[in-house]
Coordinates of C-alpha atoms in Angstrom, one line a residue:
X266 CA -57.2 -70.6 -1.2
X267 CA -54.6 -72.9 0.3
X268 CA -57.0 -74.8 2.5
X269 CA -59.1 -75.6 -0.6
X270 CA -56.1 -77.1 -2.3
X271 CA -55.2 -79.2 0.7
X272 CA -58.8 -80.3 1.0
X273 CA -58.9 -81.3 -2.7
X274 CA -55.6 -83.2 -2.4
X275 CA -56.9 -85.1 0.6
X276 CA -60.1 -86.0 -1.2
X277 CA -58.1 -87.1 -4.3
X278 CA -55.8 -89.3 -2.3
X279 CA -58.7 -90.7 -0.2
X280 CA -60.6 -91.7 -3.3
X281 CA -57.6 -93.3 -5.0
X282 CA -56.8 -95.3 -1.9
X283 CA -60.4 -96.2 -1.0
X284 CA -59.6 -94.9 2.5
X285 CA -57.2 -97.9 3.0
X286 CA -55.9 -97.4 6.6
X287 CA -52.4 -98.3 5.7
X288 CA -52.1 -95.7 2.9
X289 CA -54.6 -93.2 4.3
X290 CA -54.2 -93.3 8.1
X291 CA -56.9 -91.0 9.4
X292 CA -55.5 -91.2 13.0
X293 CA -52.3 -89.5 11.6
X294 CA -53.7 -87.4 8.8
X295 CA -56.5 -85.7 10.7
X296 CA -54.3 -84.2 13.4
X297 CA -51.8 -83.1 10.7
X298 CA -54.5 -81.3 8.7
X299 CA -55.9 -79.7 11.9
X300 CA -52.4 -78.5 12.8
X301 CA -52.0 -77.1 9.3
X302 CA -55.2 -75.2 9.6
X303 CA -54.0 -73.6 12.9
X304 CA -50.4 -73.0 12.0
X305 CA -51.1 -71.5 8.5
X306 CA -54.1 -69.4 9.6
X307 CA -56.5 -71.4 7.4
X308 CA -59.6 -70.4 9.4
X309 CA -62.4 -67.9 9.7
X310 CA -59.9 -65.1 9.4
X311 CA -59.6 -65.9 5.6
X312 CA -63.2 -66.8 5.2
X313 CA -62.8 -70.6 5.6
X314 CA -65.2 -72.6 7.8
X315 CA -63.2 -73.1 11.0
X316 CA -64.2 -76.8 11.0
X317 CA -63.1 -77.5 7.4
X318 CA -60.5 -80.1 8.4
X319 CA -63.1 -82.3 10.1
X320 CA -65.8 -81.7 7.4
X321 CA -63.4 -83.0 4.7
X322 CA -63.0 -86.3 6.5
X323 CA -66.8 -86.5 7.3
X324 CA -67.6 -85.9 3.6
X325 CA -65.2 -88.7 2.7
X326 CA -67.3 -91.1 4.7
X327 CA -64.8 -91.6 7.6
X328 CA -66.8 -92.9 10.5
X329 CA -67.9 -90.3 13.1
X330 CA -66.6 -92.7 15.8
X331 CA -63.1 -92.7 14.4
X332 CA -63.0 -88.9 13.9
X333 CA -64.3 -88.2 17.4
X334 CA -61.8 -90.7 18.9
X335 CA -58.9 -89.1 17.0
X336 CA -59.9 -85.6 18.0
X337 CA -60.4 -86.7 21.6
X338 CA -56.8 -87.9 21.7
X339 CA -55.8 -84.5 20.3
X340 CA -57.9 -82.7 23.0
X341 CA -56.5 -84.8 25.8
X342 CA -52.8 -84.6 24.7
X343 CA -52.8 -80.8 24.8
X344 CA -49.8 -80.7 22.5
X345 CA -48.8 -77.8 20.3
X346 CA -50.5 -76.3 18.4
X347 CA -53.6 -77.5 20.3
X348 CA -52.9 -75.6 23.5
X349 CA -54.3 -72.6 25.3
X350 CA -57.0 -70.7 23.5
X351 CA -56.6 -72.9 20.5
X352 CA -58.2 -75.7 22.4
X353 CA -61.6 -74.1 21.6
X354 CA -61.0 -75.1 17.9
X355 CA -60.5 -78.8 19.0
X356 CA -63.8 -78.5 20.9
X357 CA -65.5 -77.0 17.9
X358 CA -64.2 -79.8 15.7
X359 CA -65.4 -82.5 18.0
X360 CA -68.8 -80.8 18.3
X361 CA -69.3 -80.7 14.6
X362 CA -68.4 -84.4 14.3
X363 CA -70.8 -85.3 17.1
X364 CA -73.5 -83.1 15.7
X365 CA -73.4 -84.9 12.4
X366 CA -73.2 -88.2 14.2
X367 CA -76.4 -87.4 16.2
X368 CA -78.2 -86.3 13.0
X369 CA -77.2 -89.5 11.2
X370 CA -78.4 -91.7 14.1
X371 CA -81.7 -89.8 14.4
X372 CA -82.2 -89.9 10.7
X373 CA -81.7 -93.7 10.6
X374 CA -83.6 -94.3 13.8
X375 CA -81.0 -96.6 15.2
X376 CA -77.7 -96.1 17.0
X377 CA -76.2 -99.1 15.4
X378 CA -75.9 -100.8 18.8
X379 CA -72.4 -102.0 19.4
X380 CA -71.3 -101.0 16.0
X381 CA -69.2 -98.1 14.7
X382 CA -72.2 -95.8 14.6
X383 CA -73.2 -96.4 18.2
X384 CA -73.1 -93.3 20.4
X385 CA -72.1 -94.3 23.9
X386 CA -71.7 -92.8 27.3
X387 CA -68.1 -92.2 26.4
X388 CA -69.2 -89.4 24.0
X389 CA -71.4 -87.9 26.7
X390 CA -68.4 -87.9 29.1
X391 CA -66.3 -86.3 26.4
X392 CA -68.9 -83.6 25.9
X393 CA -68.9 -82.9 29.7
X394 CA -65.1 -82.4 29.5
X395 CA -65.4 -80.2 26.5
X396 CA -67.9 -78.0 28.4
X397 CA -65.5 -77.8 31.3
X398 CA -62.7 -76.7 29.0
X399 CA -64.9 -74.0 27.5
X400 CA -65.8 -72.7 30.9
X401 CA -62.1 -72.4 31.8
X402 CA -61.4 -70.6 28.5
X403 CA -64.2 -68.2 29.0
X404 CA -63.1 -67.3 32.6
X405 CA -61.2 -64.1 33.0
X406 CA -61.7 -60.4 32.2
X407 CA -62.3 -59.0 28.8
X408 CA -62.3 -62.2 26.8
X409 CA -62.4 -61.4 23.1
X410 CA -63.9 -64.8 22.3
X411 CA -66.6 -64.7 25.0
X412 CA -69.5 -64.7 22.6
X413 CA -68.1 -67.5 20.4
X414 CA -67.2 -69.6 23.5
X415 CA -70.8 -69.1 24.9
X416 CA -72.3 -70.2 21.6
X417 CA -70.0 -73.3 21.5
X418 CA -70.9 -74.1 25.1
X419 CA -74.6 -74.0 24.1
X420 CA -74.0 -76.3 21.2
X421 CA -72.0 -78.7 23.4
X422 CA -74.7 -78.8 26.1
X423 CA -77.4 -79.4 23.4
X424 CA -75.3 -82.2 21.9
X425 CA -74.9 -83.8 25.4
X426 CA -78.6 -83.8 25.9
X427 CA -79.1 -85.4 22.5
X428 CA -76.4 -88.0 23.1
X429 CA -77.8 -88.9 26.5
X430 CA -81.3 -89.3 25.0
X431 CA -79.9 -91.6 22.2
X432 CA -77.9 -93.6 24.7
X433 CA -81.0 -94.0 26.9
X434 CA -83.1 -95.0 24.0
X435 CA -80.5 -97.6 22.9
X436 CA -80.6 -99.1 26.3
X437 CA -84.3 -99.5 26.0
X438 CA -83.9 -100.9 22.5
X439 CA -85.5 -98.1 20.5
X440 CA -84.8 -94.5 19.5
X441 CA -88.5 -93.7 19.3
X442 CA -89.2 -91.3 22.2

């Protein structure tokens, strides 16, 4: 499938460049790959994981923090092709990155206070905005995506609770609850 070829090329280039930010600028490449997925229909309609663009970068070891920041910029900009109903994809991409971030932090037992791996209140605030976006998208009669939007909202709310718990534990100096 085309998305698999793109994914393989990204991985090859990333490995050859050791993720050097001058040669492999994640802040430019991630939005391009996400736009490709939308514009070329490389999504669930062809059997692809709708979050494959983000998963590729996560598997390469790109920091959760960077991925979430780049996708937050995409979400806030609301530029084509990330507009209208397609915004739900951006929400899903952010949710999958935050979900893996939370898992990593819980597995390590530390939030990496002050480091790249720290989950801050900014992520919690972002999750609140994502939930509000999903609420707006699900409003209206006969929404064909209603069930998917509801499931994504559940995930976002669950992630927000987890992020808030981690942030609270970091303030106390421990993740042990």
